[in-house]
Coordinates of N, CA and C in Angstrom, one line a residue:
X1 N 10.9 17.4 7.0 CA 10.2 17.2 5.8 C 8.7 16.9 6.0
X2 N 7.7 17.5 4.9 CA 6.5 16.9 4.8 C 6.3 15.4 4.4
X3 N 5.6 14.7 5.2 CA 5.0 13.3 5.1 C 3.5 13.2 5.4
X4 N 2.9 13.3 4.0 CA 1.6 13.1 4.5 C 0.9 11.8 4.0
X5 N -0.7 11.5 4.6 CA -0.8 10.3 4.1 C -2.3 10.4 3.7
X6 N -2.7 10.2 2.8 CA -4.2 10.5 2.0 C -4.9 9.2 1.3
X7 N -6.3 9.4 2.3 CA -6.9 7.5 2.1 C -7.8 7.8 0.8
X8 N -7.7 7.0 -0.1 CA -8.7 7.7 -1.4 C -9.5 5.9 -1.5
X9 N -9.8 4.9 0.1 CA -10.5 4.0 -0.1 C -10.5 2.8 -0.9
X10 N -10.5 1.2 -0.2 CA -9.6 0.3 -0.6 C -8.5 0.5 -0.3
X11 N -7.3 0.1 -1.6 CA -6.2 -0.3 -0.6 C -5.6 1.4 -1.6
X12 N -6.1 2.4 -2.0 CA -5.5 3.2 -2.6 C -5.0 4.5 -1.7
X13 N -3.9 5.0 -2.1 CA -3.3 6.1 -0.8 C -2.6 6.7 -1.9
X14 N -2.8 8.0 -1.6 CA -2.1 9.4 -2.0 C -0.6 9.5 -0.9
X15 N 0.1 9.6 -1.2 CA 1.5 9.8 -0.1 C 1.7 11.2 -1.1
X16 N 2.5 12.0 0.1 CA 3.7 13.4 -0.2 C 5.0 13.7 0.4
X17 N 5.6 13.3 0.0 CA 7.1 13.0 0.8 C 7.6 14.5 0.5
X18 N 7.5 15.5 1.3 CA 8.3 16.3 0.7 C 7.8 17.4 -0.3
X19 N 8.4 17.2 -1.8 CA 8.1 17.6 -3.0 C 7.6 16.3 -4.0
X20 N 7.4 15.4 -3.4 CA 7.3 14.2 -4.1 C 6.2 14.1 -3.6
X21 N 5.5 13.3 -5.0 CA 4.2 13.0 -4.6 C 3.8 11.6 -5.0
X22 N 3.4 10.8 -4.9 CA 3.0 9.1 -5.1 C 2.0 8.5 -4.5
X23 N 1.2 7.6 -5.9 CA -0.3 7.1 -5.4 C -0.4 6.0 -5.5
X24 N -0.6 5.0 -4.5 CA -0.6 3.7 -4.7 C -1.8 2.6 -5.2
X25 N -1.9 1.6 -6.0 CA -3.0 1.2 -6.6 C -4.2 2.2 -6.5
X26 N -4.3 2.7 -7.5 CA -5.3 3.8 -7.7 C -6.8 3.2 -8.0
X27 N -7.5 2.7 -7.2 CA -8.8 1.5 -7.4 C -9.8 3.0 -7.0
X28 N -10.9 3.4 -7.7 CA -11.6 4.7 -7.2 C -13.0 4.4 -6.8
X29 N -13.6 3.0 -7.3 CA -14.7 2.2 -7.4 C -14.9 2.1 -6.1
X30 N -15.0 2.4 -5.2 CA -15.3 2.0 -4.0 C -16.3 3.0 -3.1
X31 N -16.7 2.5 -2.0 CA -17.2 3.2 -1.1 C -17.0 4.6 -0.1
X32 N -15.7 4.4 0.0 CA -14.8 5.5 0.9 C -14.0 6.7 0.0
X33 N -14.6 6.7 -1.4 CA -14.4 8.6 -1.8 C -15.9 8.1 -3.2
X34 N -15.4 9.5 -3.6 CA -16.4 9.8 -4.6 C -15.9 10.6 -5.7
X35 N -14.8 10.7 -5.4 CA -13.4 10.9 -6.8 C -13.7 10.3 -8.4
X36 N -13.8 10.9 -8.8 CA -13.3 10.1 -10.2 C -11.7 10.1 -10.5
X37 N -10.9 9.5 -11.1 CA -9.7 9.4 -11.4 C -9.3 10.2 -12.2
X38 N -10.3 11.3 -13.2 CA -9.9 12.5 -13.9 C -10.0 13.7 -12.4
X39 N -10.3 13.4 -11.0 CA -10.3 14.6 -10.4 C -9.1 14.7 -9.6
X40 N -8.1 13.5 -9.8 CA -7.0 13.3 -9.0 C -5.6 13.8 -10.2
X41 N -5.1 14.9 -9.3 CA -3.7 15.0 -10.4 C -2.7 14.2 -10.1
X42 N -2.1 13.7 -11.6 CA -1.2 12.8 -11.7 C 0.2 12.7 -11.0
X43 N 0.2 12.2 -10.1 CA 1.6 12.0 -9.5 C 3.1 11.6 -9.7
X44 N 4.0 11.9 -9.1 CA 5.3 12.0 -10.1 C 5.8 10.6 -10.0
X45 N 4.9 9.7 -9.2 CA 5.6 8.4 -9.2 C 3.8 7.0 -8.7
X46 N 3.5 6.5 -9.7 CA 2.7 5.2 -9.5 C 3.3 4.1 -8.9
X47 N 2.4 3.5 -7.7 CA 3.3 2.7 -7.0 C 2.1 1.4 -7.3
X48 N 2.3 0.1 -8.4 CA 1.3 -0.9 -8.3 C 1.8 -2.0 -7.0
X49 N 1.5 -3.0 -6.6 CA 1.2 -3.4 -5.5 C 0.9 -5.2 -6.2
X50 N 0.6 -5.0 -7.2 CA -0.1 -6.4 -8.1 C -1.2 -6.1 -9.0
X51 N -1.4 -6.8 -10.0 CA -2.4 -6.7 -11.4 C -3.7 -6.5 -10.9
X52 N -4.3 -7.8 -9.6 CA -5.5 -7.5 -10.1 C -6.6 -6.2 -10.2
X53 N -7.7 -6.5 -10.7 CA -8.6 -5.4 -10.8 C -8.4 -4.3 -10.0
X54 N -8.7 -4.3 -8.4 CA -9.0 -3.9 -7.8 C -7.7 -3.2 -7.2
X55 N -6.4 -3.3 -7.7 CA -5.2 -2.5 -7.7 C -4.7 -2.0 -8.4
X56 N -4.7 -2.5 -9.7 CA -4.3 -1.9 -10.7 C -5.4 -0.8 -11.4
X57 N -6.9 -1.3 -11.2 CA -7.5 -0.5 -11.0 C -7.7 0.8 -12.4
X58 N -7.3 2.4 -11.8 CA -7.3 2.6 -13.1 C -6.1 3.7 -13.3
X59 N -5.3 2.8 -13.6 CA -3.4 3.1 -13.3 C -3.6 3.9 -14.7
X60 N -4.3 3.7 -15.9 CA -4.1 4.1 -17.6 C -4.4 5.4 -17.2
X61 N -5.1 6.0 -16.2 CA -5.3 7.4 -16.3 C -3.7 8.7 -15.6
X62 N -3.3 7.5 -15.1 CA -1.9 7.9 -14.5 C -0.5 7.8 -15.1
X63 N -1.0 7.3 -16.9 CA 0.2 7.1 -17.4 C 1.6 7.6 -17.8
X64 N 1.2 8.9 -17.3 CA 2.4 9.9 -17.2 C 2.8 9.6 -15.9
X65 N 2.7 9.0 -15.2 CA 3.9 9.4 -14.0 C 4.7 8.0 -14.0
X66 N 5.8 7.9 -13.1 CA 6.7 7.4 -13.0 C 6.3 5.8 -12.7
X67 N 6.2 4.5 -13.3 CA 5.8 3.7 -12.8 C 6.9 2.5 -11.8
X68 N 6.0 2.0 -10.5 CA 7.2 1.5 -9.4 C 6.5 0.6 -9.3
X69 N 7.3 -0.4 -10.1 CA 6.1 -2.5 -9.9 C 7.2 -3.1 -10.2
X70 N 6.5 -4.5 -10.3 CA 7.6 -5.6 -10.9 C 8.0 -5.3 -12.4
X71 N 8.8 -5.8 -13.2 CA 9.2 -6.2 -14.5 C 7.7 -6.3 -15.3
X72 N 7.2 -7.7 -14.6 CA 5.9 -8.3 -15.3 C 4.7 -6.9 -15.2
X73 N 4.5 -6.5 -13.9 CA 3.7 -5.1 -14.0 C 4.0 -4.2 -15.1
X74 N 5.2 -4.0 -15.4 CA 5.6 -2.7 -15.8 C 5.9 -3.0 -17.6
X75 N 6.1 -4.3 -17.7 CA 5.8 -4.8 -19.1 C 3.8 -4.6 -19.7
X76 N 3.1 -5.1 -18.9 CA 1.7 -5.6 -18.9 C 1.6 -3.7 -19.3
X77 N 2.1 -2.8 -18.1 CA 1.8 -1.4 -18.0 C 1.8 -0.6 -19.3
X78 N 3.1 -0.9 -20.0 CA 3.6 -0.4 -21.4 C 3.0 -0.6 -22.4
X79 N 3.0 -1.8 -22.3 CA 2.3 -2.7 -23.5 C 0.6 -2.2 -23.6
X80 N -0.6 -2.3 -22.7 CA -1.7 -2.1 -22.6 C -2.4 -0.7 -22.1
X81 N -1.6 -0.1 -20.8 CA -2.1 1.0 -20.4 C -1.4 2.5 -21.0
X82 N -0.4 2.6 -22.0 CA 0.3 3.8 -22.4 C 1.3 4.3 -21.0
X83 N 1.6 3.3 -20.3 CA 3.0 4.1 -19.7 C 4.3 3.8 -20.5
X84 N 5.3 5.5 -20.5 CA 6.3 4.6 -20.7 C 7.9 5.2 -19.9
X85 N 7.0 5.2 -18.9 CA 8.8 5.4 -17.8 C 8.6 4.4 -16.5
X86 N 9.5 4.4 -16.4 CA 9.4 3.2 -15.0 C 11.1 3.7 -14.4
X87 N 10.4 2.7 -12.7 CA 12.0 3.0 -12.3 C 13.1 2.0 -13.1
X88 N 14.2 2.7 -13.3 CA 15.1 1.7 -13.6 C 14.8 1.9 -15.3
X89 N 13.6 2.2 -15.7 CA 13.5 1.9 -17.1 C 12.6 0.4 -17.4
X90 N 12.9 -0.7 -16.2 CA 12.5 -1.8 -16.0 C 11.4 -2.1 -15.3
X91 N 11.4 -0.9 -14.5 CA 10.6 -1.4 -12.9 C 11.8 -2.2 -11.8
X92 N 11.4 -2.8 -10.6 CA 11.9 -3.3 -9.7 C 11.2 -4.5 -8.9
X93 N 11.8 -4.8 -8.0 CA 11.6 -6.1 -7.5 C 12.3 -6.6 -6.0
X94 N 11.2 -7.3 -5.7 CA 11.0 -7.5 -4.1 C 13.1 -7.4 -3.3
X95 N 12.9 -7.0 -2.5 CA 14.0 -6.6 -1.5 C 14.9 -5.1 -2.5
X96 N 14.5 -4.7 -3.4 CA 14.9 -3.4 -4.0 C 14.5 -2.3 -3.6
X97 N 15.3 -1.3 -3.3 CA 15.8 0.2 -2.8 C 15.7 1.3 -3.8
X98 N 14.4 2.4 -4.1 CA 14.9 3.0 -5.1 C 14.6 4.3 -4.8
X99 N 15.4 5.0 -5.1 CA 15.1 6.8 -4.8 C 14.0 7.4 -6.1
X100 N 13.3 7.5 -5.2 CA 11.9 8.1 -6.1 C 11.7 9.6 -5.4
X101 N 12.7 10.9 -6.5 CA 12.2 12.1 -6.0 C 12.5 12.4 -4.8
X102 N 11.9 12.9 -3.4 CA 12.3 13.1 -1.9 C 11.9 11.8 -1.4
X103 N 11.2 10.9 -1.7 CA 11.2 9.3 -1.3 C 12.1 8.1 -1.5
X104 N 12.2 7.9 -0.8 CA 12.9 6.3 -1.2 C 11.9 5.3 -0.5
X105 N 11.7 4.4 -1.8 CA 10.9 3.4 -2.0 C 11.6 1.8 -1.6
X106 N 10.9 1.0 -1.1 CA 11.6 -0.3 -0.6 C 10.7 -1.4 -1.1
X107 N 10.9 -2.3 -2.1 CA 9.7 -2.8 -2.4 C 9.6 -4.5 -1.6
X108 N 8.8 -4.8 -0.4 CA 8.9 -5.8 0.0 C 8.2 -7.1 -0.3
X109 N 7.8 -8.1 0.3 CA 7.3 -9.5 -0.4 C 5.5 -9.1 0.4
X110 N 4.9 -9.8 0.1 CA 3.4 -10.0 0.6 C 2.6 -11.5 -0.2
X111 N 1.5 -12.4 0.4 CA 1.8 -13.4 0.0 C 0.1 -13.3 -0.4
X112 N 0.1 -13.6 -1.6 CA -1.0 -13.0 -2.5 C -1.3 -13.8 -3.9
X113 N -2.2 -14.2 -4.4 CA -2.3 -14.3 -5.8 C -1.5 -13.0 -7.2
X114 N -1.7 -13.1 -8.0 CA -1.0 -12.1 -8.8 C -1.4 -12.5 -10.5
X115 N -2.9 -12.6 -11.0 CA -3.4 -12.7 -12.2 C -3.6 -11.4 -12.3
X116 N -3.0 -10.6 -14.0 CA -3.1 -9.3 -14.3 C -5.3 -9.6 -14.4
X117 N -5.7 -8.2 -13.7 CA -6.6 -7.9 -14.0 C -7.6 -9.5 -13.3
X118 N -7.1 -10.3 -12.5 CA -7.5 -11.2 -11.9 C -8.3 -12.5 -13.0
X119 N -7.2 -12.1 -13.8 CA -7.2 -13.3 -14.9 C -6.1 -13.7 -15.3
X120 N -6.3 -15.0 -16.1 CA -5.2 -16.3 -15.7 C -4.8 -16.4 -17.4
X121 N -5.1 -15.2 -18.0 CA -4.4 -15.0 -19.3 C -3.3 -14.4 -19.0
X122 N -2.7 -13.2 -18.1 CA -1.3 -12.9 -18.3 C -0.9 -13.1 -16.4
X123 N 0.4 -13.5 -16.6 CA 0.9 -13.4 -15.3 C 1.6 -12.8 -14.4
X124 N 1.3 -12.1 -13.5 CA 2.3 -10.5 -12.8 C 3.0 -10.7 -12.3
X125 N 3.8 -12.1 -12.2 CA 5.1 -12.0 -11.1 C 4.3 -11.6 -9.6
X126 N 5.7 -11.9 -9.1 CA 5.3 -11.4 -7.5 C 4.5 -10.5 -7.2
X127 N 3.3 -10.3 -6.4 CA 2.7 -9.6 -5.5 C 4.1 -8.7 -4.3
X128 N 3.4 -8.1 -4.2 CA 4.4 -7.2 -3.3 C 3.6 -6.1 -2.6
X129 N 4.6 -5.7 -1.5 CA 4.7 -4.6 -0.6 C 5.2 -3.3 -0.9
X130 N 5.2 -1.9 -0.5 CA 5.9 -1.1 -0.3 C 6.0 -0.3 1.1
X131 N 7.6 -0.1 1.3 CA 7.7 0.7 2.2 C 8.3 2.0 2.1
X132 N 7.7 2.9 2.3 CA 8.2 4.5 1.5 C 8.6 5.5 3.0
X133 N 9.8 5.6 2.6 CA 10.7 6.5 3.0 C 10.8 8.2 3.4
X134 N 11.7 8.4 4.2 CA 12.3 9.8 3.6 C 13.8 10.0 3.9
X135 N 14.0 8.7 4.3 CA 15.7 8.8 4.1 C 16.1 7.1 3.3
X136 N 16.9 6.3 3.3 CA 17.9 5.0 3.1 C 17.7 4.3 3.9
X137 N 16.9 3.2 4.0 CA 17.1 1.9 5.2 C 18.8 1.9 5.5
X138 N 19.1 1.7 6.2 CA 20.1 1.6 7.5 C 20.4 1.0 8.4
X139 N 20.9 0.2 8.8 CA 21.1 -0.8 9.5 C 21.9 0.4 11.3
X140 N 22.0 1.3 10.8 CA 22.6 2.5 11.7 C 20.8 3.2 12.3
X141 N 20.9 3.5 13.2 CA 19.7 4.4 14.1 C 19.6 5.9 13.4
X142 N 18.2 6.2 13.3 CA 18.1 7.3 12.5 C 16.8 7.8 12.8
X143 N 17.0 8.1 14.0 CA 15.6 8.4 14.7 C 15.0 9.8 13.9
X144 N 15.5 10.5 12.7 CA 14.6 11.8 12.2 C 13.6 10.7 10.6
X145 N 13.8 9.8 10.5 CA 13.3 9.4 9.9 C 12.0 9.1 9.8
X146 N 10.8 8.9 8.8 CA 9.8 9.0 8.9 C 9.1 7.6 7.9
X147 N 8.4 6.8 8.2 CA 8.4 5.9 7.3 C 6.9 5.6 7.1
X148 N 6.3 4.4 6.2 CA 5.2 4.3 6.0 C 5.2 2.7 5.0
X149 N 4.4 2.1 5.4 CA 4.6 0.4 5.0 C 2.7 0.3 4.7
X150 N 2.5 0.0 3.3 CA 1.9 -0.3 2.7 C 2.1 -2.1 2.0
X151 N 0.6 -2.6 2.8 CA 0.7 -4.3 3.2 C 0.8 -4.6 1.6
X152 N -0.5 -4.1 0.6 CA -0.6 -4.5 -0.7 C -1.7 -5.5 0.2
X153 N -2.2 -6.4 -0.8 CA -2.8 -7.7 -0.3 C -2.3 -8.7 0.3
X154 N -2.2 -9.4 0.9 CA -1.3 -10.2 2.0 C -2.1 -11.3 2.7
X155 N -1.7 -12.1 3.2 CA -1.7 -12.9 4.7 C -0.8 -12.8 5.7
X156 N -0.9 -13.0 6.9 CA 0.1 -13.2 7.7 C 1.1 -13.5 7.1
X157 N 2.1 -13.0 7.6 CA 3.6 -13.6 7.4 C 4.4 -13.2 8.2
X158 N 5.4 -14.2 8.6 CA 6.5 -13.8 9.3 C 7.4 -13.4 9.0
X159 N 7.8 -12.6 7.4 CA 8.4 -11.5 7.6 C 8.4 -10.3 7.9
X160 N 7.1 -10.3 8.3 CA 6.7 -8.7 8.8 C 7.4 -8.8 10.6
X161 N 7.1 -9.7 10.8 CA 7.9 -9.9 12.8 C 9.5 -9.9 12.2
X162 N 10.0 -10.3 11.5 CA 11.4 -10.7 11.4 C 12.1 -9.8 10.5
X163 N 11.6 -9.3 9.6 CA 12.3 -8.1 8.5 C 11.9 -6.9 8.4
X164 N 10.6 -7.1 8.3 CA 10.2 -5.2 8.0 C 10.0 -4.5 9.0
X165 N 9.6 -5.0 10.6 CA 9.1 -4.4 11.3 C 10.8 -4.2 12.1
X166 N 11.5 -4.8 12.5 CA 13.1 -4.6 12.5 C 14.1 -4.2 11.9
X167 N 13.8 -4.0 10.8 CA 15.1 -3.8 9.9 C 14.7 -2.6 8.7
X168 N 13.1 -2.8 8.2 CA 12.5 -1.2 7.5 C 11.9 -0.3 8.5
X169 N 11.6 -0.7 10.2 CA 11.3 0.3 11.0 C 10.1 0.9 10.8
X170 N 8.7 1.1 10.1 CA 7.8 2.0 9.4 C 7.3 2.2 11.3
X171 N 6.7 3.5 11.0 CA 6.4 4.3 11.9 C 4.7 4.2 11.9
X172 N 4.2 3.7 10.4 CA 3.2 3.5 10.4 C 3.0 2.7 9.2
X173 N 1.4 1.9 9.6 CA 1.2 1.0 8.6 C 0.2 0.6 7.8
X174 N -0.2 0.4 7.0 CA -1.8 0.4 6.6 C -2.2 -1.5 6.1
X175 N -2.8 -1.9 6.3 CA -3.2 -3.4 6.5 C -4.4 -3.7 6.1
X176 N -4.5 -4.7 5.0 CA -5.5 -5.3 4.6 C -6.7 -6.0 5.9
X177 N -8.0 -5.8 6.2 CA -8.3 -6.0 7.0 C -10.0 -6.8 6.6
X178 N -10.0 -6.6 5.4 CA -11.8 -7.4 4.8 C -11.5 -9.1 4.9
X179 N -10.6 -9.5 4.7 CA -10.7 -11.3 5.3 C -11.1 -11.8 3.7
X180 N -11.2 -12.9 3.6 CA -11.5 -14.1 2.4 C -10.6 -13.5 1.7
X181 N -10.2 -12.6 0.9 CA -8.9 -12.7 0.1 C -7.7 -12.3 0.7
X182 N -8.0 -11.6 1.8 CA -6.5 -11.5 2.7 C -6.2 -11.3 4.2
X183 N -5.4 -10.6 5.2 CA -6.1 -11.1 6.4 C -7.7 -10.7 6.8
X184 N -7.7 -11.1 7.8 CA -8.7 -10.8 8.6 C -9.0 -9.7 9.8
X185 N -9.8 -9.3 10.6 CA -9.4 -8.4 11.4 C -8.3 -9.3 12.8
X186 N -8.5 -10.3 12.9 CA -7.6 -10.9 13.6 C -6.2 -11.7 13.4
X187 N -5.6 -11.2 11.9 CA -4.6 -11.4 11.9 C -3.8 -10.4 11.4
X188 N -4.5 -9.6 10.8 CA -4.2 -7.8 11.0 C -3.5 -7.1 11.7
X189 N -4.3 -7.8 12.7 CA -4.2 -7.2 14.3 C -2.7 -7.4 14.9
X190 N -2.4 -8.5 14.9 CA -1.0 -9.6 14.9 C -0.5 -8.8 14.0
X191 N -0.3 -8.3 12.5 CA 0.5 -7.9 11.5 C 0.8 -6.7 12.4
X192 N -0.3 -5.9 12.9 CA 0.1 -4.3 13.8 C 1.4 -4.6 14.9
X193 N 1.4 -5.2 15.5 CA 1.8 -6.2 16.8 C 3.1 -6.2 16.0
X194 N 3.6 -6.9 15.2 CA 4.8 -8.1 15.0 C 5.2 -6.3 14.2
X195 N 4.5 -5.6 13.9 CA 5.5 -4.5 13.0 C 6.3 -3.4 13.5
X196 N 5.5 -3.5 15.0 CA 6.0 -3.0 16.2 C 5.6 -1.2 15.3
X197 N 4.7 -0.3 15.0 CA 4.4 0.7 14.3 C 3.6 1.9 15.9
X198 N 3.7 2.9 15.9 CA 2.9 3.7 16.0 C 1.5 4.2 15.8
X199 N 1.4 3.8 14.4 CA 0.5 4.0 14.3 C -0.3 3.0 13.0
X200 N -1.4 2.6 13.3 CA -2.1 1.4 11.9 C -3.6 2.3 11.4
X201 N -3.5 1.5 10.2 CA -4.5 2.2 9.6 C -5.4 0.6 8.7
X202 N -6.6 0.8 8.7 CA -7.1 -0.5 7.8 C -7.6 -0.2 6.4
X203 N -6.9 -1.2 5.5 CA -7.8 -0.8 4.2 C -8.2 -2.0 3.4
X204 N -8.5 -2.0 2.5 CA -9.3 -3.6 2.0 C -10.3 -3.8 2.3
X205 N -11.5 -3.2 2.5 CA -12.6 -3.8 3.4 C -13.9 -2.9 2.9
X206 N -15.0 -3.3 3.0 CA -15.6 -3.2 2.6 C -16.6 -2.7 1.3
X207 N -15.4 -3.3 0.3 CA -15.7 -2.7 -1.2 C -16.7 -3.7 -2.1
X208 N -16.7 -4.8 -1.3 CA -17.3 -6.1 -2.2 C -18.2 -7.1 -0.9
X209 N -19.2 -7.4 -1.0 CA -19.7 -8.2 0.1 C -18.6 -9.2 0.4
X210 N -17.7 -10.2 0.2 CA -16.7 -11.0 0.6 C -15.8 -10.1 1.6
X211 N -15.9 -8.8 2.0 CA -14.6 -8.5 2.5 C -15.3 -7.2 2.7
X212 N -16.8 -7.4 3.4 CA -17.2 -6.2 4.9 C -17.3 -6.6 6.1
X213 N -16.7 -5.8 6.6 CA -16.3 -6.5 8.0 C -16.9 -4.8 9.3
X214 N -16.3 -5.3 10.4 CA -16.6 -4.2 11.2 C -14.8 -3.8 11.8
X215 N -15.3 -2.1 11.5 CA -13.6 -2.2 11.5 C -13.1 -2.1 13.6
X216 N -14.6 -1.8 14.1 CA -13.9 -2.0 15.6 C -13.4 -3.4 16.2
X217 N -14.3 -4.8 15.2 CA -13.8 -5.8 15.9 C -12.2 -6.2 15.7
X218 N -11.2 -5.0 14.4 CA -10.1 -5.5 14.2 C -9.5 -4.2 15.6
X219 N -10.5 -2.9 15.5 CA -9.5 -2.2 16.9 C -9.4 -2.9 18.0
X220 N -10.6 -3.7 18.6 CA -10.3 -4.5 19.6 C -9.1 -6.0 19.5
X221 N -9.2 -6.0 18.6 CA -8.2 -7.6 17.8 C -6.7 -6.8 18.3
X222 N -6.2 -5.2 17.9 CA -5.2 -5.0 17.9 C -4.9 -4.7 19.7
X223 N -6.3 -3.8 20.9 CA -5.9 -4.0 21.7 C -5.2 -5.6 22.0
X224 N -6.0 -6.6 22.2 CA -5.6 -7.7 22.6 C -4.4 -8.2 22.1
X225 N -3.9 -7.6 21.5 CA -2.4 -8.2 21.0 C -1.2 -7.4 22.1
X226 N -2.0 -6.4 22.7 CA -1.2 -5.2 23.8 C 0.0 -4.4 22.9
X227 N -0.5 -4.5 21.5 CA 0.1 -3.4 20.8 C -0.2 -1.8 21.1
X228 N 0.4 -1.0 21.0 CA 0.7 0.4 22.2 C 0.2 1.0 19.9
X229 N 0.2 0.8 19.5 CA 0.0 1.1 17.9 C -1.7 2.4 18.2
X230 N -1.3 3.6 17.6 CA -2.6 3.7 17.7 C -3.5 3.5 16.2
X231 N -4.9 3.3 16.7 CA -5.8 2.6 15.2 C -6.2 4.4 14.7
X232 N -6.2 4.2 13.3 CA -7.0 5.5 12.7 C -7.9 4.7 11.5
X233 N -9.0 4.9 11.6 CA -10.2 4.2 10.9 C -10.5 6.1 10.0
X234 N -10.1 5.7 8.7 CA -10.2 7.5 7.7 C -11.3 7.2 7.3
X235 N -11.7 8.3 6.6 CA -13.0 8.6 5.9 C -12.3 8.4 4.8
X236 N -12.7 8.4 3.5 CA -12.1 8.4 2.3 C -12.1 9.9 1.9
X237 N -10.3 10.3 1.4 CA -10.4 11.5 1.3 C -9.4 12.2 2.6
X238 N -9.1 11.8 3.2 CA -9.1 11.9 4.6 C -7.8 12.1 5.1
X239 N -6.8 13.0 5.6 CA -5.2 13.0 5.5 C -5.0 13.2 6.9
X240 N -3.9 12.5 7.3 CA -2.7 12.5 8.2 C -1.1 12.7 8.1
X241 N -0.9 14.0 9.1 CA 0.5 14.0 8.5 C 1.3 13.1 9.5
X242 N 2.3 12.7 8.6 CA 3.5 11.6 9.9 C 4.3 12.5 10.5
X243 N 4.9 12.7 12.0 CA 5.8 13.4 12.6 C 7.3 12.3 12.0

């Protein structure tokens, strides 16, 4: 199967599973493309990550496709931005399994704030993860599998050493790495390490003076962890396919 992976800058990523196609927090404001969100076609599945700004971003332009958040996301979504499909009909929620098209979607926990639009008038529920597929998590070995773990906004946590990185397997991983709102390049670094991946990728970084960093002091952060992970620092715009 095709698995590709497309950086469109910040924490925003184009995935292709296949025949399936899915874009996660669609934020286009940034430094790392030059996109407008009218030049990106609409994908058969929206993956939000959490409300604020800078993820939710500008999901209204994506209102036709399939939406994959919380309840609270997917209510806020309906209600304000003109979607009106979601998984489930409801959306979904942290430790949930959902067949999205040639993907299957895993939505995991990440430890984050969650004000829609990074305001304290409506509330998003849980912040979250995704880990996207091309087969069923399995507790059975399934070495043709191909995977891909998107942090969302985060801090360290130890379920990434104890759950995702053992039990969702991702082959690769993309990690918040600008610091003051989420990790740092040195605990990033640790997130690569504990997820035990192939291969890392950094995003979050450099879109807002709070959160520019240098992305070699996180490649040196992940040597020192003696993670075997290799680093890919994209251009925005920029694709890799997963074996």
């Amino acid at each position: 199967m095709t698995f590709e992976l497309t950086y469109h800058g910040h924490s925003a990523w184009h995935l292709t599973v296949d025949d399936t196609t899915l874009l996660i927090d669609p934020f286009f404001d940034n430094a790392h493309t030059t996109l407008e969100p009218e030049d990106v076609e609409t994908p058969d599945y929206l993956l939000l990550t959490h409300g604020h700004a800078d993820h939710i971003g500008h999901a209204e332009h994506f209102a036709d496709a399939t939406l994959v958040a919380t309840p609270e996301i997917v209510s806020y979504a309906t209600s304000e931005l003109g979607f009106e499909d979601a998984v489930g009909g409801i959306g979904m929620n942290l430790g949930g399994t959902v067949e999205c098209g040639d993907a299957v979607v895993s939505m995991v926990r990440a430890d984050h704030t969650n004000g829609i639009n990074t305001d304290h008038e409506y509330e998003g529920g849980m912040p979250a993860g995704f880990v996207v597929s091309d087969t069923k998590p399995s507790q059975l070995e399934d070495s043709e599998s191909t995977t891909f773990y998107h942090a969302g906004d985060t801090s360290l946590m130890s379920e990434m050493k104890d759950v995702i990185g053992p039990y969702l397997d991702p082959d690769a991983a993309a990690v918040p790495i600008g610091d003051h709102f989420t990790m740092g390049p040195m605990q990033a670094a640790v997130a690569v390490d504990w997820l035990d991946v192939e291969h890392a990728f950094p995003m979050h970084y450099d879109t807002f003076p709070p959160i520019e960093v240098d992305t070699d002091e996180w490649e040196r952060e992940v040597r020192a962890t003696g993670s075997g992970a290799e680093t890919h620092i994209l251009d925005g715009e920029e694709s890799v396919a997963l074996d």
